[in-house]
mmCIF file with all atom_site columns, C-alpha atoms in Angstrom:
data_model
loop_
_atom_site.group_PDB
_atom_site.id
_atom_site.type_symbol
_atom_site.label_atom_id
_atom_site.label_alt_id
_atom_site.label_comp_id
_atom_site.label_asym_id
_atom_site.label_entity_id
_atom_site.label_seq_id
_atom_site.pdbx_PDB_ins_code
_atom_site.Cartn_x
_atom_site.Cartn_y
_atom_site.Cartn_z
_atom_site.occupancy
_atom_site.B_iso_or_equiv
_atom_site.pdbx_formal_charge
_atom_site.auth_seq_id
_atom_site.auth_comp_id
_atom_site.auth_asym_id
_atom_site.auth_atom_id
_atom_site.pdbx_PDB_model_num
ATOM 1   C CA . MET A 1 1   ? 7.626  18.236  4.789   1.00 85.00 ? 1   MET A CA 1
ATOM 2   C CA . ILE A 1 2   ? 4.967  15.479  4.321   1.00 91.00 ? 2   ILE A CA 1
ATOM 3   C CA . GLU A 1 3   ? 1.976  14.943  6.601   1.00 93.00 ? 3   GLU A CA 1
ATOM 4   C CA . ILE A 1 4   ? 0.119  11.633  6.587   1.00 92.00 ? 4   ILE A CA 1
ATOM 5   C CA . PRO A 1 5   ? -3.434 11.477  7.946   1.00 92.00 ? 5   PRO A CA 1
ATOM 6   C CA . PHE A 1 6   ? -4.402 8.065   9.315   1.00 91.00 ? 6   PHE A CA 1
ATOM 7   C CA . ASN A 1 7   ? -7.109 7.103   11.868  1.00 91.00 ? 7   ASN A CA 1
ATOM 8   C CA . ASN A 1 8   ? -7.810 10.670  12.920  1.00 92.00 ? 8   ASN A CA 1
ATOM 9   C CA . LEU A 1 9   ? -4.147 11.412  13.581  1.00 93.00 ? 9   LEU A CA 1
ATOM 10  C CA . ILE A 1 10  ? -1.596 13.239  11.486  1.00 94.00 ? 10  ILE A CA 1
ATOM 11  C CA . TYR A 1 11  ? 1.890  11.896  11.262  1.00 95.00 ? 11  TYR A CA 1
ATOM 12  C CA . LYS A 1 12  ? 4.433  14.531  10.423  1.00 96.00 ? 12  LYS A CA 1
ATOM 13  C CA . GLU A 1 13  ? 7.740  13.809  8.664   1.00 97.00 ? 13  GLU A CA 1
ATOM 14  C CA . ILE A 1 14  ? 10.950 14.681  10.466  1.00 97.00 ? 14  ILE A CA 1
ATOM 15  C CA . LEU A 1 15  ? 14.349 15.140  8.968   1.00 96.00 ? 15  LEU A CA 1
ATOM 16  C CA . LEU A 1 16  ? 17.382 13.261  10.067  1.00 94.00 ? 16  LEU A CA 1
ATOM 17  C CA . THR A 1 17  ? 20.471 15.004  11.344  1.00 93.00 ? 17  THR A CA 1
ATOM 18  C CA . LYS A 1 18  ? 23.690 13.826  9.644   1.00 88.00 ? 18  LYS A CA 1
ATOM 19  C CA . ILE A 1 19  ? 25.786 11.884  12.121  1.00 85.00 ? 19  ILE A CA 1
ATOM 20  C CA . GLU A 1 20  ? 28.776 14.075  11.515  1.00 85.00 ? 20  GLU A CA 1
ATOM 21  C CA . ASN A 1 21  ? 26.758 17.052  12.822  1.00 88.00 ? 21  ASN A CA 1
ATOM 22  C CA . ILE A 1 22  ? 25.999 15.269  16.129  1.00 89.00 ? 22  ILE A CA 1
ATOM 23  C CA . THR A 1 23  ? 29.030 16.070  18.341  1.00 86.00 ? 23  THR A CA 1
ATOM 24  C CA . GLN A 1 24  ? 27.793 14.384  21.525  1.00 82.00 ? 24  GLN A CA 1
ATOM 25  C CA . ILE A 1 25  ? 28.438 10.879  20.257  1.00 84.00 ? 25  ILE A CA 1
ATOM 26  C CA . ASP A 1 26  ? 31.473 9.139   18.838  1.00 83.00 ? 26  ASP A CA 1
ATOM 27  C CA . PHE A 1 27  ? 29.946 7.085   16.035  1.00 82.00 ? 27  PHE A CA 1
ATOM 28  C CA . SER A 1 28  ? 33.188 5.445   14.828  1.00 80.00 ? 28  SER A CA 1
ATOM 29  C CA . THR A 1 29  ? 32.734 2.356   16.968  1.00 80.00 ? 29  THR A CA 1
ATOM 30  C CA . LEU A 1 30  ? 28.925 2.234   16.891  1.00 82.00 ? 30  LEU A CA 1
ATOM 31  C CA . SER A 1 31  ? 28.655 1.725   13.129  1.00 78.00 ? 31  SER A CA 1
ATOM 32  C CA . ASP A 1 32  ? 30.407 -1.608  13.344  1.00 78.00 ? 32  ASP A CA 1
ATOM 33  C CA . LEU A 1 33  ? 27.672 -2.916  15.763  1.00 81.00 ? 33  LEU A CA 1
ATOM 34  C CA . MET A 1 34  ? 24.806 -2.432  13.278  1.00 82.00 ? 34  MET A CA 1
ATOM 35  C CA . ILE A 1 35  ? 23.100 -5.589  11.977  1.00 83.00 ? 35  ILE A CA 1
ATOM 36  C CA . PRO A 1 36  ? 21.006 -5.608  8.746   1.00 83.00 ? 36  PRO A CA 1
ATOM 37  C CA . ASN A 1 37  ? 17.217 -6.013  9.232   1.00 85.00 ? 37  ASN A CA 1
ATOM 38  C CA . GLN A 1 38  ? 17.498 -5.397  12.931  1.00 88.00 ? 38  GLN A CA 1
ATOM 39  C CA . CYS A 1 39  ? 16.572 -1.695  13.286  1.00 91.00 ? 39  CYS A CA 1
ATOM 40  C CA . LEU A 1 40  ? 14.931 -2.131  16.712  1.00 93.00 ? 40  LEU A CA 1
ATOM 41  C CA . PHE A 1 41  ? 17.898 -4.035  18.139  1.00 90.00 ? 41  PHE A CA 1
ATOM 42  C CA . ASN A 1 42  ? 20.297 -1.522  16.604  1.00 90.00 ? 42  ASN A CA 1
ATOM 43  C CA . SER A 1 43  ? 18.437 1.438   18.010  1.00 94.00 ? 43  SER A CA 1
ATOM 44  C CA . TYR A 1 44  ? 18.213 -0.237  21.382  1.00 93.00 ? 44  TYR A CA 1
ATOM 45  C CA . LYS A 1 45  ? 22.006 -0.831  21.414  1.00 90.00 ? 45  LYS A CA 1
ATOM 46  C CA . VAL A 1 46  ? 22.753 2.785   20.325  1.00 93.00 ? 46  VAL A CA 1
ATOM 47  C CA . ALA A 1 47  ? 20.315 4.175   23.007  1.00 94.00 ? 47  ALA A CA 1
ATOM 48  C CA . LYS A 1 48  ? 21.936 2.098   25.691  1.00 92.00 ? 48  LYS A CA 1
ATOM 49  C CA . LEU A 1 49  ? 25.464 3.167   24.750  1.00 90.00 ? 49  LEU A CA 1
ATOM 50  C CA . THR A 1 50  ? 24.697 6.837   24.131  1.00 92.00 ? 50  THR A CA 1
ATOM 51  C CA . ASN A 1 51  ? 21.801 7.623   26.382  1.00 93.00 ? 51  ASN A CA 1
ATOM 52  C CA . SER A 1 52  ? 19.669 8.587   23.310  1.00 95.00 ? 52  SER A CA 1
ATOM 53  C CA . LEU A 1 53  ? 16.016 7.713   22.817  1.00 97.00 ? 53  LEU A CA 1
ATOM 54  C CA . CYS A 1 54  ? 14.626 4.891   20.638  1.00 98.00 ? 54  CYS A CA 1
ATOM 55  C CA . VAL A 1 55  ? 12.163 6.408   18.164  1.00 98.00 ? 55  VAL A CA 1
ATOM 56  C CA . GLU A 1 56  ? 9.573  3.938   16.998  1.00 98.00 ? 56  GLU A CA 1
ATOM 57  C CA . GLY A 1 57  ? 7.884  4.959   13.701  1.00 97.00 ? 57  GLY A CA 1
ATOM 58  C CA . PHE A 1 58  ? 7.624  4.165   10.057  1.00 96.00 ? 58  PHE A CA 1
ATOM 59  C CA . VAL A 1 59  ? 9.583  5.095   6.992   1.00 95.00 ? 59  VAL A CA 1
ATOM 60  C CA . PHE A 1 60  ? 8.191  5.616   3.511   1.00 91.00 ? 60  PHE A CA 1
ATOM 61  C CA . ILE A 1 61  ? 10.859 4.410   1.064   1.00 86.00 ? 61  ILE A CA 1
ATOM 62  C CA . LYS A 1 62  ? 10.264 5.655   -2.436  1.00 82.00 ? 62  LYS A CA 1
ATOM 63  C CA . VAL A 1 63  ? 11.193 3.348   -5.268  1.00 75.00 ? 63  VAL A CA 1
ATOM 64  C CA . ASP A 1 64  ? 10.732 4.734   -8.851  1.00 73.00 ? 64  ASP A CA 1
ATOM 65  C CA . LYS A 1 65  ? 7.210  6.134   -9.001  1.00 73.00 ? 65  LYS A CA 1
ATOM 66  C CA . THR A 1 66  ? 5.774  4.285   -6.050  1.00 75.00 ? 66  THR A CA 1
ATOM 67  C CA . GLY A 1 67  ? 6.975  3.228   -2.588  1.00 80.00 ? 67  GLY A CA 1
ATOM 68  C CA . SER A 1 68  ? 6.168  1.359   0.558   1.00 86.00 ? 68  SER A CA 1
ATOM 69  C CA . PHE A 1 69  ? 5.748  1.979   4.257   1.00 91.00 ? 69  PHE A CA 1
ATOM 70  C CA . PHE A 1 70  ? 8.005  0.048   6.653   1.00 93.00 ? 70  PHE A CA 1
ATOM 71  C CA . VAL A 1 71  ? 8.072  -0.230  10.469  1.00 96.00 ? 71  VAL A CA 1
ATOM 72  C CA . HIS A 1 72  ? 11.315 1.275   11.639  1.00 96.00 ? 72  HIS A CA 1
ATOM 73  C CA . CYS A 1 73  ? 13.300 2.392   14.675  1.00 97.00 ? 73  CYS A CA 1
ATOM 74  C CA . TRP A 1 74  ? 15.991 5.019   14.916  1.00 96.00 ? 74  TRP A CA 1
ATOM 75  C CA . ASN A 1 75  ? 17.490 7.276   17.694  1.00 96.00 ? 75  ASN A CA 1
ATOM 76  C CA . LYS A 1 76  ? 17.152 10.786  18.964  1.00 97.00 ? 76  LYS A CA 1
ATOM 77  C CA . ILE A 1 77  ? 19.505 12.816  21.117  1.00 95.00 ? 77  ILE A CA 1
ATOM 78  C CA . ASP A 1 78  ? 18.563 16.285  22.132  1.00 92.00 ? 78  ASP A CA 1
ATOM 79  C CA . ASN A 1 79  ? 16.461 17.305  19.155  1.00 92.00 ? 79  ASN A CA 1
ATOM 80  C CA . ASN A 1 80  ? 18.529 15.413  16.586  1.00 95.00 ? 80  ASN A CA 1
ATOM 81  C CA . HIS A 1 81  ? 17.048 12.338  14.986  1.00 97.00 ? 81  HIS A CA 1
ATOM 82  C CA . PHE A 1 82  ? 19.622 9.929   13.487  1.00 94.00 ? 82  PHE A CA 1
ATOM 83  C CA . ASP A 1 83  ? 19.610 6.474   11.939  1.00 93.00 ? 83  ASP A CA 1
ATOM 84  C CA . LEU A 1 84  ? 22.735 4.287   12.189  1.00 88.00 ? 84  LEU A CA 1
ATOM 85  C CA . THR A 1 85  ? 20.933 1.456   10.498  1.00 84.00 ? 85  THR A CA 1
ATOM 86  C CA . LYS A 1 86  ? 20.531 3.578   7.408   1.00 84.00 ? 86  LYS A CA 1
ATOM 87  C CA . ASP A 1 87  ? 23.910 5.143   7.584   1.00 78.00 ? 87  ASP A CA 1
ATOM 88  C CA . SER A 1 88  ? 25.824 1.920   8.288   1.00 73.00 ? 88  SER A CA 1
ATOM 89  C CA . VAL A 1 89  ? 23.790 -0.821  6.618   1.00 68.00 ? 89  VAL A CA 1
ATOM 90  C CA . TRP A 1 90  ? 21.459 0.742   3.890   1.00 66.00 ? 90  TRP A CA 1
ATOM 91  C CA . SER A 1 91  ? 24.066 3.081   2.469   1.00 63.00 ? 91  SER A CA 1
ATOM 92  C CA . LYS A 1 92  ? 26.361 0.175   1.814   1.00 60.00 ? 92  LYS A CA 1
ATOM 93  C CA . ASN A 1 93  ? 24.160 -1.110  -0.918  1.00 59.00 ? 93  ASN A CA 1
ATOM 94  C CA . GLY A 1 94  ? 25.472 1.639   -3.210  1.00 56.00 ? 94  GLY A CA 1
ATOM 95  C CA . LYS A 1 95  ? 22.117 3.149   -4.073  1.00 58.00 ? 95  LYS A CA 1
ATOM 96  C CA . GLU A 1 96  ? 20.784 6.348   -2.699  1.00 64.00 ? 96  GLU A CA 1
ATOM 97  C CA . THR A 1 97  ? 17.368 5.702   -1.349  1.00 73.00 ? 97  THR A CA 1
ATOM 98  C CA . GLU A 1 98  ? 14.755 8.299   -0.740  1.00 83.00 ? 98  GLU A CA 1
ATOM 99  C CA . CYS A 1 99  ? 13.406 7.781   2.791   1.00 89.00 ? 99  CYS A CA 1
ATOM 100 C CA . HIS A 1 100 ? 10.794 9.804   4.641   1.00 93.00 ? 100 HIS A CA 1
ATOM 101 C CA . TYR A 1 101 ? 10.673 9.352   8.470   1.00 96.00 ? 101 TYR A CA 1
ATOM 102 C CA . PHE A 1 102 ? 7.526  9.542   10.527  1.00 97.00 ? 102 PHE A CA 1
ATOM 103 C CA . PRO A 1 103 ? 7.870  9.136   14.400  1.00 98.00 ? 103 PRO A CA 1
ATOM 104 C CA . VAL A 1 104 ? 5.164  7.513   16.389  1.00 97.00 ? 104 VAL A CA 1
ATOM 105 C CA . SER A 1 105 ? 6.591  7.191   19.924  1.00 97.00 ? 105 SER A CA 1
ATOM 106 C CA . GLU A 1 106 ? 9.883  7.614   21.770  1.00 97.00 ? 106 GLU A CA 1
ATOM 107 C CA . TYR A 1 107 ? 11.285 5.346   24.492  1.00 97.00 ? 107 TYR A CA 1
ATOM 108 C CA . LEU A 1 108 ? 14.219 5.029   26.790  1.00 96.00 ? 108 LEU A CA 1
ATOM 109 C CA . PHE A 1 109 ? 16.134 1.710   26.273  1.00 94.00 ? 109 PHE A CA 1
ATOM 110 C CA . LYS A 1 110 ? 15.030 0.701   29.758  1.00 93.00 ? 110 LYS A CA 1
ATOM 111 C CA . ASN A 1 111 ? 11.370 0.676   28.594  1.00 94.00 ? 111 ASN A CA 1
ATOM 112 C CA . TYR A 1 112 ? 12.003 -2.523  26.558  1.00 91.00 ? 112 TYR A CA 1
ATOM 113 C CA . ASN A 1 113 ? 12.371 -4.668  29.726  1.00 81.00 ? 113 ASN A CA 1
ATOM 114 C CA . ILE A 1 114 ? 15.251 -6.779  28.422  1.00 76.00 ? 114 ILE A CA 1
ATOM 115 C CA . SER A 1 115 ? 17.134 -8.921  30.852  1.00 68.00 ? 115 SER A CA 1
ATOM 116 C CA . GLU A 1 116 ? 20.893 -8.948  30.187  1.00 65.00 ? 116 GLU A CA 1
ATOM 117 C CA . ASN A 1 117 ? 20.993 -12.536 31.399  1.00 60.00 ? 117 ASN A CA 1
ATOM 118 C CA . ASP A 1 118 ? 18.456 -13.902 28.967  1.00 60.00 ? 118 ASP A CA 1
ATOM 119 C CA . LYS A 1 119 ? 20.155 -14.069 25.481  1.00 59.00 ? 119 LYS A CA 1
ATOM 120 C CA . ASN A 1 120 ? 16.978 -15.537 23.872  1.00 60.00 ? 120 ASN A CA 1
ATOM 121 C CA . GLN A 1 121 ? 14.759 -12.558 24.453  1.00 67.00 ? 121 GLN A CA 1
ATOM 122 C CA . GLU A 1 122 ? 13.301 -10.882 21.457  1.00 79.00 ? 122 GLU A CA 1
ATOM 123 C CA . LEU A 1 123 ? 12.923 -7.152  21.379  1.00 87.00 ? 123 LEU A CA 1
ATOM 124 C CA . LYS A 1 124 ? 9.434  -6.087  20.279  1.00 91.00 ? 124 LYS A CA 1
ATOM 125 C CA . PHE A 1 125 ? 8.003  -2.652  19.228  1.00 94.00 ? 125 PHE A CA 1
ATOM 126 C CA . ILE A 1 126 ? 6.085  -1.002  22.135  1.00 95.00 ? 126 ILE A CA 1
ATOM 127 C CA . SER A 1 127 ? 4.079  1.262   19.981  1.00 95.00 ? 127 SER A CA 1
ATOM 128 C CA . LYS A 1 128 ? 1.256  0.419   17.573  1.00 94.00 ? 128 LYS A CA 1
ATOM 129 C CA . THR A 1 129 ? 3.507  1.189   14.641  1.00 94.00 ? 129 THR A CA 1
ATOM 130 C CA . GLN A 1 130 ? 2.969  -2.172  12.927  1.00 95.00 ? 130 GLN A CA 1
ATOM 131 C CA . GLU A 1 131 ? -0.806 -1.604  12.948  1.00 95.00 ? 131 GLU A CA 1
ATOM 132 C CA . ILE A 1 132 ? -0.321 1.825   11.425  1.00 95.00 ? 132 ILE A CA 1
ATOM 133 C CA . VAL A 1 133 ? 1.913  0.573   8.653   1.00 94.00 ? 133 VAL A CA 1
ATOM 134 C CA . ASP A 1 134 ? -0.432 -2.348  7.877   1.00 94.00 ? 134 ASP A CA 1
ATOM 135 C CA . GLY A 1 135 ? -3.322 0.162   7.542   1.00 93.00 ? 135 GLY A CA 1
ATOM 136 C CA . LEU A 1 136 ? -1.305 2.579   5.411   1.00 90.00 ? 136 LEU A CA 1
ATOM 137 C CA . GLN A 1 137 ? -0.204 -0.302  3.112   1.00 87.00 ? 137 GLN A CA 1
ATOM 138 C CA . ALA A 1 138 ? -3.836 -1.534  2.848   1.00 87.00 ? 138 ALA A CA 1
ATOM 139 C CA . GLU A 1 139 ? -4.932 1.971   1.814   1.00 84.00 ? 139 GLU A CA 1
ATOM 140 C CA . ILE A 1 140 ? -2.195 2.075   -0.878  1.00 79.00 ? 140 ILE A CA 1
ATOM 141 C CA . SER A 1 141 ? -3.134 -1.338  -2.195  1.00 76.00 ? 141 SER A CA 1
ATOM 142 C CA . GLU A 1 142 ? -6.810 -0.340  -2.342  1.00 76.00 ? 142 GLU A CA 1
ATOM 143 C CA . TYR A 1 143 ? -5.929 2.853   -4.166  1.00 70.00 ? 143 TYR A CA 1
ATOM 144 C CA . TYR A 1 144 ? -3.940 1.036   -6.805  1.00 67.00 ? 144 TYR A CA 1
ATOM 145 C CA . LYS A 1 145 ? -6.493 -1.750  -7.146  1.00 68.00 ? 145 LYS A CA 1
ATOM 146 C CA . ASN A 1 146 ? -9.201 0.808   -8.018  1.00 70.00 ? 146 ASN A CA 1
ATOM 147 C CA . LYS A 1 147 ? -7.095 2.677   -10.545 1.00 62.00 ? 147 LYS A CA 1
#
């Protein structure tokens, strides 16, 4: 398991549970609801329909000998972390991608203060995950610039 120190905190990698091992939820209809590049919205929908938590964090995606950090959101029920965006959208590209997940904060779907009547509202991350990812990417850029 990977640990990433940043700004006097340590972010610890978690492992995802395969959705077929999560028996509390019927995933057969949920997978069809996932939208590419909309992880927060996907996680929100899943949380609302399954009473799971939205986990805001970041993912390190390894490509060849390097990689990048991305802001990401997935779900958690009981102690099981799962990511329908990855399972339903990313896996369809045909390439197996090495992903490392680092949670920052967990929220109930109700914490996002979305009105069902306002279709133009945009979901926004509650946590400071974007700032963390920006800082980590800057550190990586600086490291490679000085090599």
